[in-house]
XYZ file of C-alpha atoms in Angstrom:
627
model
C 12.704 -5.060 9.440
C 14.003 -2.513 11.949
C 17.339 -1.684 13.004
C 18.062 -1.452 16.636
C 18.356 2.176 17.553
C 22.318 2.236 18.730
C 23.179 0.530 15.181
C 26.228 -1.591 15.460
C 28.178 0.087 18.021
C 25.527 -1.611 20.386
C 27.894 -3.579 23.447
C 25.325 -4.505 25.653
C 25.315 -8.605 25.762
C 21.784 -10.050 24.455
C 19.739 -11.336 27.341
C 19.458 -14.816 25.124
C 21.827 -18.251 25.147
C 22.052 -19.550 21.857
C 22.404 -23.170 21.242
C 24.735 -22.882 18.139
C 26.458 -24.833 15.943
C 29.682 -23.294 16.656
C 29.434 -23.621 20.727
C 27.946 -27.411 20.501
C 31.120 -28.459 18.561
C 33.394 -26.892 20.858
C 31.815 -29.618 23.450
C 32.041 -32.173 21.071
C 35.553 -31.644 20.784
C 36.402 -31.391 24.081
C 35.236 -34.588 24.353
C 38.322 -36.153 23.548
C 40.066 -37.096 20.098
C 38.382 -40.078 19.875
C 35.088 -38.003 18.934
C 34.532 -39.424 15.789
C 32.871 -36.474 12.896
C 30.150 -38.435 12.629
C 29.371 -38.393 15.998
C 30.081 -34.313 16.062
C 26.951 -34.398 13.520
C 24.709 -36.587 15.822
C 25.469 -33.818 18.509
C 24.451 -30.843 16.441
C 20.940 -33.708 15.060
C 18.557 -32.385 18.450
C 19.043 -28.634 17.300
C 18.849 -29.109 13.584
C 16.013 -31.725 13.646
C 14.378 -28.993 15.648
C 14.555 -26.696 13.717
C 13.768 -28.901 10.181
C 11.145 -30.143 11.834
C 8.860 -26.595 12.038
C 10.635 -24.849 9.078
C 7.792 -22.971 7.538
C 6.590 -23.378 4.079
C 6.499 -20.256 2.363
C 4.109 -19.446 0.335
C 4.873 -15.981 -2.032
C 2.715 -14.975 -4.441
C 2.983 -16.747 -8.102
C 4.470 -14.604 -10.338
C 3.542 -15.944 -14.519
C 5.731 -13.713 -16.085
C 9.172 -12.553 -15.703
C 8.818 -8.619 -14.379
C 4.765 -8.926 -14.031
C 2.526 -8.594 -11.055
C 3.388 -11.305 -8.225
C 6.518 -11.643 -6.327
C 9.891 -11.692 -7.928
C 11.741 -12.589 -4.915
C 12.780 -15.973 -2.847
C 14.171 -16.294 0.099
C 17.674 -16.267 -1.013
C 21.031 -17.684 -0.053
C 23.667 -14.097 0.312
C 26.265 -15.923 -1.269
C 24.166 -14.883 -4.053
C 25.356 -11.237 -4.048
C 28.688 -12.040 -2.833
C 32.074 -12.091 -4.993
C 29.973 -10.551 -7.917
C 31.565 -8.423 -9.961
C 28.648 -5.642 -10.526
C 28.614 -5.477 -6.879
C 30.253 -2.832 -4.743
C 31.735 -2.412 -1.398
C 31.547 1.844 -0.197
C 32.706 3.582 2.448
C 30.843 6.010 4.235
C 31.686 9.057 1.947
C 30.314 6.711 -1.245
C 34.164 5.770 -2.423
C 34.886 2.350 -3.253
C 36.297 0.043 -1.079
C 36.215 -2.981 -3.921
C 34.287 -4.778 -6.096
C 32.895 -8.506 -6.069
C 33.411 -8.370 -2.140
C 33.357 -11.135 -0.393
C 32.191 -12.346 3.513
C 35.617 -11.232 4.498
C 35.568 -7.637 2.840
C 32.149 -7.077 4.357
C 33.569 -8.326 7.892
C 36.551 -6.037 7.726
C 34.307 -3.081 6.440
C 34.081 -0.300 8.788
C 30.950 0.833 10.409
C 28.916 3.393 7.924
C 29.801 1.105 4.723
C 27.440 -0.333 2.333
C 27.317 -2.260 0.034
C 25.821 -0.836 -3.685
C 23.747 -3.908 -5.493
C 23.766 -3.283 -9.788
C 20.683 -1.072 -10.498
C 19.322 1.984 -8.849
C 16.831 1.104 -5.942
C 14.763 4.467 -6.722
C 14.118 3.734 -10.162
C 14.356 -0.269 -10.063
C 12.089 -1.071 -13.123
C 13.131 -4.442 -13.933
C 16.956 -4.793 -13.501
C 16.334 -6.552 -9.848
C 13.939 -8.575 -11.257
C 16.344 -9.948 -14.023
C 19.632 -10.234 -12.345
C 17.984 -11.536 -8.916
C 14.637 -12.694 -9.234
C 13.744 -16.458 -8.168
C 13.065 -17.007 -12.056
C 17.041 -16.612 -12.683
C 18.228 -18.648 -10.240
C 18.061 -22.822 -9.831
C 19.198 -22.726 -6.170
C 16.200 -23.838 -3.937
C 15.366 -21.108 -1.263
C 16.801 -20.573 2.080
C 16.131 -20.131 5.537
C 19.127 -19.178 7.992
C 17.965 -20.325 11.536
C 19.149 -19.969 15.092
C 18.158 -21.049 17.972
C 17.999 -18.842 21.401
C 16.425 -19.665 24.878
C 15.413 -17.426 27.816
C 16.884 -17.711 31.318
C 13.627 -18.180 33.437
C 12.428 -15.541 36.259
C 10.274 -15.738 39.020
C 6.968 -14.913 37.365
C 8.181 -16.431 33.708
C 9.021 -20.050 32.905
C 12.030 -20.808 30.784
C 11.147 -20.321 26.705
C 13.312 -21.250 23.766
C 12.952 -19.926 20.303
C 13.383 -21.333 16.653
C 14.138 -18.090 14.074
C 13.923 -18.650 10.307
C 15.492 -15.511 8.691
C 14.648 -14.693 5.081
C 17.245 -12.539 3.272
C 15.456 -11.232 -0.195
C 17.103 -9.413 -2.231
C 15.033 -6.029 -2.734
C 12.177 -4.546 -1.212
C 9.863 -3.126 -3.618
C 6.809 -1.423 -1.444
C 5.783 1.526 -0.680
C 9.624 1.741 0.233
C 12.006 0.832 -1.936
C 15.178 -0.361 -0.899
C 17.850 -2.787 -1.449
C 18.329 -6.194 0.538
C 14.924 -7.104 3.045
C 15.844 -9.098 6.436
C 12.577 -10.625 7.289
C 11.523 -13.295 10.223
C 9.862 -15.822 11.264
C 9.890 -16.983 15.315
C 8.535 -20.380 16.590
C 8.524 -20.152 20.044
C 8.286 -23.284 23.033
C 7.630 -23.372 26.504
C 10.718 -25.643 27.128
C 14.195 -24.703 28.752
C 16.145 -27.439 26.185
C 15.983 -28.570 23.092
C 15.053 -31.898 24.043
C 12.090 -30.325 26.085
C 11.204 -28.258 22.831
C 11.264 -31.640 20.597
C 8.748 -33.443 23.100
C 6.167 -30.492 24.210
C 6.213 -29.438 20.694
C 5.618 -25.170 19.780
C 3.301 -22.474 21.387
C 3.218 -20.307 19.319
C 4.440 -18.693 16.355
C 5.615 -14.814 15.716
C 5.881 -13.201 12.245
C 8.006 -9.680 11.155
C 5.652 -6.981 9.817
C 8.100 -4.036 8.555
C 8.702 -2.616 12.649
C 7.057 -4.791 14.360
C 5.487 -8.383 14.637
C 2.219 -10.604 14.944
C 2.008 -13.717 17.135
C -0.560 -15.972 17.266
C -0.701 -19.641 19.641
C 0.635 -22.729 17.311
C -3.285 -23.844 17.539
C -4.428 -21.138 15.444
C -1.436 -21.147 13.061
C -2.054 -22.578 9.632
C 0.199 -26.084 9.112
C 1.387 -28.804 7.176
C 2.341 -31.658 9.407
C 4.184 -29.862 12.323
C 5.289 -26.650 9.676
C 3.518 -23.732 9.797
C 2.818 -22.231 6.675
C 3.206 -18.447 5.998
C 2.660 -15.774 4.038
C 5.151 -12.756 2.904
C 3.219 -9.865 0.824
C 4.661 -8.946 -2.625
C 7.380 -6.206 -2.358
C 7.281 -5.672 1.054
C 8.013 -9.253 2.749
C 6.249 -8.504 5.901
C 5.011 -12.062 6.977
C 1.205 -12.694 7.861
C -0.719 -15.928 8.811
C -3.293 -15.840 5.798
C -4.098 -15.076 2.488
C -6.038 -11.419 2.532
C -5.206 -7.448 1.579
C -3.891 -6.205 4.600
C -4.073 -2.622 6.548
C -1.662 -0.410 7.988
C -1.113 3.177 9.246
C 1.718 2.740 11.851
C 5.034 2.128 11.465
C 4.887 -0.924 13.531
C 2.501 -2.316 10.681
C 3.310 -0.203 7.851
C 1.342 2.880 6.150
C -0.581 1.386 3.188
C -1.644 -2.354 2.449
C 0.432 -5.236 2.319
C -1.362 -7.803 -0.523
C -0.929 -11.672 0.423
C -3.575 -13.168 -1.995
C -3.689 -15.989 -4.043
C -2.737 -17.130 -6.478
C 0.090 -18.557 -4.634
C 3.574 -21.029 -5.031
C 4.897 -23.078 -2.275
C 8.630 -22.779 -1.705
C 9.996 -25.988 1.008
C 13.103 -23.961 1.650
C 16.557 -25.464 3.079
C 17.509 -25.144 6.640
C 21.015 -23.719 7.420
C 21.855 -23.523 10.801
C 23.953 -20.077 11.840
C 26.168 -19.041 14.903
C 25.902 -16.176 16.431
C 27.447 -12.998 15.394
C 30.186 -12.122 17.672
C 31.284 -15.684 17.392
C 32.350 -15.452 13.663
C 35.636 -14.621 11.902
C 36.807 -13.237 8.659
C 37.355 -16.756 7.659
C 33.786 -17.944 8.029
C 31.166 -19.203 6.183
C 29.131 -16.609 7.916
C 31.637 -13.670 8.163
C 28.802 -11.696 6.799
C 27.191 -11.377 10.208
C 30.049 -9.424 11.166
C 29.280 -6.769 9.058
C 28.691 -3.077 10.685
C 27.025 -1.636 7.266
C 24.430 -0.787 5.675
C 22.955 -3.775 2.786
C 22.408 -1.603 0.181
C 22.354 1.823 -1.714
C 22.090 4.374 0.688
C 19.149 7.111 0.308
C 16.995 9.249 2.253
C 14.471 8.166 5.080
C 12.852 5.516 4.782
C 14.118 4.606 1.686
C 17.277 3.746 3.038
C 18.882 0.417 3.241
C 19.092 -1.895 6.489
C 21.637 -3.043 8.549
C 21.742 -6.515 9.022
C 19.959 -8.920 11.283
C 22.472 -9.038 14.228
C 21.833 -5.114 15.283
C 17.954 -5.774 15.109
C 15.686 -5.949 18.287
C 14.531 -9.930 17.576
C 17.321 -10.786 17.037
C 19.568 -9.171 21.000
C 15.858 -9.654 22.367
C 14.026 -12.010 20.950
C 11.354 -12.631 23.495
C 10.499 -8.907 24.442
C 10.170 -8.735 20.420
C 7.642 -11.323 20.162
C 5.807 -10.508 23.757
C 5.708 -6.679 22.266
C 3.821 -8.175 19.334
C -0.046 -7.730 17.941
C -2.364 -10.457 18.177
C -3.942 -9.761 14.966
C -3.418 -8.043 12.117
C -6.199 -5.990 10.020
C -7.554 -6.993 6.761
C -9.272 -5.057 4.385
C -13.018 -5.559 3.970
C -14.273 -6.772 0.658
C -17.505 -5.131 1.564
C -15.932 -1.448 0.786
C -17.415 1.870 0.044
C -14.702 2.660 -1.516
C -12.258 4.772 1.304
C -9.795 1.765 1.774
C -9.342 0.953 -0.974
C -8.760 4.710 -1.762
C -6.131 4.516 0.771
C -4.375 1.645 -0.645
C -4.396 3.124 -4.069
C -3.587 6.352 -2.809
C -0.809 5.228 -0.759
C 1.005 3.158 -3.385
C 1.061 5.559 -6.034
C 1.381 8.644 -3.962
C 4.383 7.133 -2.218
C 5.466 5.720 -5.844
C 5.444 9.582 -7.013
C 7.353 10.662 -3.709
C 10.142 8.139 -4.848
C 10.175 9.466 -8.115
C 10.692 12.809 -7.080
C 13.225 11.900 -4.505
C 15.623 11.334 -7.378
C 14.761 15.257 -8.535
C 13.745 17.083 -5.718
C 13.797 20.160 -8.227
C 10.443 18.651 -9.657
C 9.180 18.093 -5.870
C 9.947 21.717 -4.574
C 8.359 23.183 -8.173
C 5.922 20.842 -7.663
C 4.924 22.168 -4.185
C 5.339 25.882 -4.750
C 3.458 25.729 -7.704
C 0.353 24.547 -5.763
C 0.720 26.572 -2.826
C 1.214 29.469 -5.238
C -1.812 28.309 -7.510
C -4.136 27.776 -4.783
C -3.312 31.299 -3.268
C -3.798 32.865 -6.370
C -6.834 31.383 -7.625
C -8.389 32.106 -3.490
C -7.595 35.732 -3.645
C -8.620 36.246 -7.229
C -12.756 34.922 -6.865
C -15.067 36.274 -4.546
C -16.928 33.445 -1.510
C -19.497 35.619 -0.103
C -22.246 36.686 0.183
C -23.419 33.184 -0.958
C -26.591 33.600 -3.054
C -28.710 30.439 -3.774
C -31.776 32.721 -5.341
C -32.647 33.773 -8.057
C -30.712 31.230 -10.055
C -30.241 33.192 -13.494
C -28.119 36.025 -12.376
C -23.930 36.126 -12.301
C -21.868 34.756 -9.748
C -17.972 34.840 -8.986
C -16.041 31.428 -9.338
C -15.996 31.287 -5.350
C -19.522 31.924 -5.096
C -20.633 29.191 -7.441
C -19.321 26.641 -4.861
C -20.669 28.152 -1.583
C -24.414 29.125 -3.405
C -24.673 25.574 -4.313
C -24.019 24.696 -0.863
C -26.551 27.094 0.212
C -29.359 26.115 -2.066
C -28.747 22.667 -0.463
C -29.380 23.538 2.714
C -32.502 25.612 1.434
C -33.721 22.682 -0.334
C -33.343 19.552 1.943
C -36.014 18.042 1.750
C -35.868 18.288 -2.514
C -32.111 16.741 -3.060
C -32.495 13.836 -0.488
C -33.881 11.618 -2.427
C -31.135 11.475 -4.830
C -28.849 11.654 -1.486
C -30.311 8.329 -0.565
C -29.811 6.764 -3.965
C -26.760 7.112 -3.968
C -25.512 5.986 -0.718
C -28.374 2.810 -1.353
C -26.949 2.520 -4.770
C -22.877 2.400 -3.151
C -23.845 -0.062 -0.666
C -25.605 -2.656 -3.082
C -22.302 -1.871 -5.433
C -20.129 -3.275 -3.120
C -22.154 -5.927 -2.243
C -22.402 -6.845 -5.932
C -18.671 -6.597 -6.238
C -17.873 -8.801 -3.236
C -20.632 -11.421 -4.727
C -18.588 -11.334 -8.296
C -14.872 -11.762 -6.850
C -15.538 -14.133 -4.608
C -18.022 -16.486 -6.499
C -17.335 -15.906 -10.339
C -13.809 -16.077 -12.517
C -13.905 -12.578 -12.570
C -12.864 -12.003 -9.173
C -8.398 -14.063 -10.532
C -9.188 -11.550 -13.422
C -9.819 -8.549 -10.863
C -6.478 -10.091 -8.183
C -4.221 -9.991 -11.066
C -4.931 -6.707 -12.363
C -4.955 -5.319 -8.690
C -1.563 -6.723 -8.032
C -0.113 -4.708 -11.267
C 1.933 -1.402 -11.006
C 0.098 1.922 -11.401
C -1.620 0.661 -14.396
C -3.368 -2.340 -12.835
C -3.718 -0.070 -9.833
C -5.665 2.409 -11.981
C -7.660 -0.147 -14.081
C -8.916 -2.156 -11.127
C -10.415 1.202 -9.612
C -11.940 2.068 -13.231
C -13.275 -1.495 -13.147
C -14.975 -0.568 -9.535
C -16.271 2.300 -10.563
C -17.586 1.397 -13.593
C -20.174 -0.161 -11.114
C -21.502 3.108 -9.929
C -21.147 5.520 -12.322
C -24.411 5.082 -14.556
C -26.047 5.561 -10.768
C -23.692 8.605 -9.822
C -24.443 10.103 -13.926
C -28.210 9.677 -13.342
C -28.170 11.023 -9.609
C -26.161 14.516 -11.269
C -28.573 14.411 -13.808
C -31.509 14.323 -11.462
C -29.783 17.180 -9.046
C -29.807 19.375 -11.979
C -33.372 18.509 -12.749
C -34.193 19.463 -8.778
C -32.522 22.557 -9.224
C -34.118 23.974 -12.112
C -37.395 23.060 -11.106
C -37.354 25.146 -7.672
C -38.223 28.561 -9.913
C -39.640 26.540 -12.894
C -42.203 23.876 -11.077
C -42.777 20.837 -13.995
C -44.822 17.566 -13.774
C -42.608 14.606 -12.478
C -42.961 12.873 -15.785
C -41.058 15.471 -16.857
C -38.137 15.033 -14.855
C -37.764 11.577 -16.477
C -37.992 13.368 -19.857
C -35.042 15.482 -18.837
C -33.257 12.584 -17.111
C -33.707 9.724 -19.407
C -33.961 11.670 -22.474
C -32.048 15.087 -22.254
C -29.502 15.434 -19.718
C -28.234 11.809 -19.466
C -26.070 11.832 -22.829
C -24.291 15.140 -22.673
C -23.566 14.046 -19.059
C -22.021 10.772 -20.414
C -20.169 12.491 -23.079
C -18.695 14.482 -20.357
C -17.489 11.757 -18.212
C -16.314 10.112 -21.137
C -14.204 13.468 -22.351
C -13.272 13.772 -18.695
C -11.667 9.957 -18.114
C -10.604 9.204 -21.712
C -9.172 12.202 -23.474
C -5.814 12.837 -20.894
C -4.214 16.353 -21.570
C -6.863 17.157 -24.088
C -9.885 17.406 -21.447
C -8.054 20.978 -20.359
C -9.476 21.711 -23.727
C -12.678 20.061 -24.371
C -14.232 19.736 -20.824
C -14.888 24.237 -20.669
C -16.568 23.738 -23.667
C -18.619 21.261 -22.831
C -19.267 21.564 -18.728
C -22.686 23.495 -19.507
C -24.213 21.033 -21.843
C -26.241 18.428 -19.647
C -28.138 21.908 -17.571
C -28.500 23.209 -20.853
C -30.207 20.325 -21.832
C -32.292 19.909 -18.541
C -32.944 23.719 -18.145
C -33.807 24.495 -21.999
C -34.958 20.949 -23.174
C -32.471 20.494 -25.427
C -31.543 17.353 -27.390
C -27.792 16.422 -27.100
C -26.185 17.796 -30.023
C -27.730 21.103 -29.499
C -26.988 21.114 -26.073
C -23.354 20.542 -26.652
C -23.908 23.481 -29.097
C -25.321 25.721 -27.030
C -22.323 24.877 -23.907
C -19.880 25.728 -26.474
C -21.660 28.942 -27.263
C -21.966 29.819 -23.824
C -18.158 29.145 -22.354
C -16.749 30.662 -25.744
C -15.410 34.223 -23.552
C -14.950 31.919 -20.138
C -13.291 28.514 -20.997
C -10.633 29.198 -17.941
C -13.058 30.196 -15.620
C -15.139 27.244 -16.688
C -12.518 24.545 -16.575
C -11.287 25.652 -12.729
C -14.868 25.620 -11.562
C -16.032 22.615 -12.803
C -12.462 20.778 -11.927
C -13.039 22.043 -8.107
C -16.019 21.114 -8.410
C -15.510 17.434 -9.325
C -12.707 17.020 -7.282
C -14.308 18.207 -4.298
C -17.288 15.885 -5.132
C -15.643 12.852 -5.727
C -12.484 12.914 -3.594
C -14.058 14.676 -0.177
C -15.770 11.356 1.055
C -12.424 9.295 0.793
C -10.625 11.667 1.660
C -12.337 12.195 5.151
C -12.436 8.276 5.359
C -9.041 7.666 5.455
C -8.668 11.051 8.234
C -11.320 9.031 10.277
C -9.214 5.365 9.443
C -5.677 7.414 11.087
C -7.669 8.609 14.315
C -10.296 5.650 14.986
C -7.955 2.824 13.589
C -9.893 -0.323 12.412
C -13.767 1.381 12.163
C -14.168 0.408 8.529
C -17.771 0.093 8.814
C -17.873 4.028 10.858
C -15.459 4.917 8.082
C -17.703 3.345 5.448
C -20.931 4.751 6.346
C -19.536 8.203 7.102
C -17.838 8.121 3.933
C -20.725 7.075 1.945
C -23.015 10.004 3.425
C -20.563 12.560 2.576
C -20.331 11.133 -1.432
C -24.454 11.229 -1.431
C -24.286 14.617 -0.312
C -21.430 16.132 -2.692
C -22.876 14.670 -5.740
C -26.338 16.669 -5.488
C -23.844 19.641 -4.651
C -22.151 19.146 -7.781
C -25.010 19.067 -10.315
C -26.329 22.216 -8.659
C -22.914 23.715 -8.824
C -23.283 22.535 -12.308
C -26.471 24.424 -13.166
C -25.643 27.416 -11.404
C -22.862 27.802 -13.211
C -24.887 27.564 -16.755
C -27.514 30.240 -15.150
C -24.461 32.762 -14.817
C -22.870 31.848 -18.317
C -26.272 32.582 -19.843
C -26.582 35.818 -17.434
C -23.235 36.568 -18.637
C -24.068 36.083 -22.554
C -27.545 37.692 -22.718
C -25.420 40.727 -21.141
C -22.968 40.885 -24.161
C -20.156 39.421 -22.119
């Protein structure tokens, strides 16, 4: 939800009416004392039946275990943080105004207070989940509602407007911040309430962190005459459907919002609110006269919100929703991988940013010692000349990388086939993976796990590309086979020999070494990075080819292990990486980004295994010399 830009010093009158509760029982009463209470609550029934009548169902996703994957929030009633003792009232220097405030203390605070929730936003882990989550609570969720109209102009007819507003309790996104205003806008083409009952909606708008979808009440998903909506785990923003969505703006957030099944219905009550400057410090809703901030304060966008009153739907609802998209982005299930590289990357890279927010002594080591590693290890290697021929000779580091590259460009015509494979092989991958998710059990298995924390983030991308990498092993095998036979032609039958039966299982056993053994790969990968050429070039069985890799990298482990790391990492993050640069300029191309994507990963890979086998033809150049 975003904050008007002039904050709560804002004067400027909102270009709405409301139709309160407070203003329609000032009429009642002036009515004369004879005005009965009960017939003050038939006056206030056109309003509130309106607004009961389209309340949206909210549908969150179903969370099975206390602090698990799924959404721990409801919409919540604020009394629920109020007059609680582990909650704190600050002023703007961070000193405590009290404890366990109350709707009064918050609307006598001064402007740059905040209020500090129990826990620490930054490093939430489960405390929110415990002391707020819908699981500890038996009150039934809640919906605070207004009701605003236009004044009509010459070239627009009169509108009124039905807002749900959803208070949770914590954000927990890519951002991660305490208290989440979200809302929900049903909008008529009527001038009264009466008019709005009879004509019935036209359409519905929905918050999306800074900005807002709308779509006509025809296309909106219902039950009855309530629409029925979706708010994405963590981050609350509201969507029409059940999908992974996309964003890369801060209208529609940067990273993916999830909204899949499975799903729990909450029927939420309707409380009807007055508006802001209309309340007192002896109000029910003396809240809404608060000028602070709803939560711990921290840096950028981490930092908590101000309340609904000083946002833009709320003084201008109807340039809000007119403002809006039409349609929001999903993610394709038929994926080559770069989006959902971006959503993975974007979760856990933002999920490290936080972490290092709290010790920006980590971040700032953190970034000097790349810069100063990648300068280093630049000026120490030599890049040119590049020299693809002969292959048995030495080579600088640098020179491994940009020879491969040139024997590649040599050698077209020999590496395309396995270029083709493997963008073929990618294609009918995700195909395959779309089929099992969406027709077999597998694919509530593969939801779940993808809705975890960095763990189910990481496992659901092992799971994916568990479904390429025998394809991607035998493609590197087959590159190294292509290479070796430029200077030493053999019979095709005996590049199956070498693929099937020679370099395939060292190759394994370094993937294996690679993914499973953490820490321990610094160590084991040098020793082992020459095995699966040696195998191809010398026709080696495994065991002595793992032998003879050892033997080779014995003097050159270092050099080794920062080749072969660049090497991979180029290979295997260059494709995705240039997706999701194409994704920021072009927007919603996912097939472009795909395709472009895919040819880049069909093209690194054969790079790799002959970056691969030059590397063993210098090792051995390097041995046979005494080195």
């Amino acid at each position: 939800m975003s904050p008007h830009p002039l904050g709560p010093t804002r004067a400027r009158a909102p270009r709405v009416r409301a139709l309160t509760l407070s203003a329609i029982l000032v009429l009642c009463g002036s009515l004369g004392p004879t005005t009965s209470a009960a017939a003050r609550r038939t006056a206030v029934d056109p309003a509130t039946t309106l607004a009961e009548r389209h309340a949206p169902l909210v549908r969150i996703q179903e969370q099975l275990d206390a602090c698990g994957p799924g959404e721990a929030f409801q919409p919540a009633d604020v009394d629920m943080i109020l007059d609680q003792p582990d909650v704190a009232l600050l002023d703007s220097e961070g000193a405590v105004i009290t404890t366990a405030p109350t709707a009064a203390d918050l609307f006598d605070a001064p402007a740059g207070s905040n209020f500090d929730l129990p826990g620490a936003s930054l490093r939430p882990g489960c405390d929110f989940d415990r002391r707020f989550g819908w699981r500890t609570t038996a009150d039934r969720p809640l919906l605070y509602t207004r009701v605003v109209t236009e004044q009509p102009s010459s070239d627009r007819p009169p509108r009124l407007a039905v807002q749900y507003w959803m208070y949770f309790v914590y954000n927990d996104w890519n951002n991660l911040h305490e208290s989440d205003w979200e809302m929900a806008q049903v909008v008529f083409d009527a001038a009264t309430v009466d008019e709005a009952l009879a004509e019935g909606p036209s359409l519905v708008a929905l918050s999306q962190h800074y900005g807002n979808e709308r779509r006509p009440w025809n296309q909106v998903e219902r039950v009855g005459e309530r629409p029925v909506i979706y708010p994405a785990e963590g981050s609350h923003a509201i969507f029409f459907s059940q999908h992974l969505w996309f964003g890369m703006s801060g209208d529609s957030g940067f990273g993916c919002d999830d909204t899949r099944g499975p799903s729990m219905q909450l029927d939420p009550l309707v409380r009807m609110m007055p508006e802001a400057d209309t309340v007192t410090a002896d109000s029910d809703f003396a809240w809404l006269g608060f000028q602070g901030r709803w939560g711990e304060r921290q840096r950028g966008i981490n930092d908590s919100e101000l309340g609904p009153q000083y946002t833009e739907q709320w003084l201008d609802p109807f340039t809000w929703t007119d403002g809006g998209r039409t349609g929001a982005v999903t993610v394709p299930e038929f994926d080559l991988g770069v989006t959902s590289f971006f959503c993975a990357a974007t979760t856990n890279v933002s999920r490290a940013m936080n972490y290092m927010l709290v010790r920006p002594w980590l971040l700032l080591g953190l970034v000097v010692g790349i810069v100063v590693s990648l300068v280093l290890l630049a000026r120490r290697t030599r890049w040119r000349p590049a020299v693809p021929a002969p292959l048995a000779r030495r080579r600088r580091g640098g020179q491994l990388l940009t020879s491969a590259h040139a024997l590649l460009r040599a050698n077209p015509r020999r590496y395309a086939g396995v270029a083709v494979t493997i963008f073929v092989s990618g294609v009918v991958a995700a195909l395959v993976q779309t089929w099992v998710v969406n027709h077999t059990a597998i694919g509530g298995v593969v939801s779940d796990v993808d809705r975890g924390a960095f763990t189910g983030t990481a496992t659901a991308l092992a799971a994916g590309a568990l479904e390429t990498v025998p394809v991607l092993i035998a493609a590197l095998v087959l590159a190294m086979a292509i290479t070796h036979r430029i200077e030493s032609p053999r019979p095709a039958r005996e590049w199956r020999t070498a693929l099937l039966g020679k370099g395939t299982v060292p190759t394994v056993v370094g993937f294996l070494a690679l993914v499973l053994t953490g820490p321990l790969a610094l160590l084991v990968v040098p020793g082992i990075a020459a095995a699966a050429p040696a195998a191809v070039a010398e026709d080696l069985g495994w065991r002595a080819a793992l032998r003879r890799s050892w033997q080779l990298t014995r003097h050159h482990r270092t050099r080794t292990l920062i080749v072969t790391l660049s090497a991979i990492t180029v290979a295997l993050l260059l494709g995705p990486l240039l997706g999701v640069a194409i994704m920021l300029v072009f927007g919603k191309a996912f097939t472009l980004v795909n395709i472009i994507a895919g040819v880049v990963h069909a093209f690194t890979v054969p790079w790799l295994g002959a970056v691969l086998s030059l590397q063993f033809e210098d090792l051995r150049a390097r041995t046979s010399t005494g080195e």
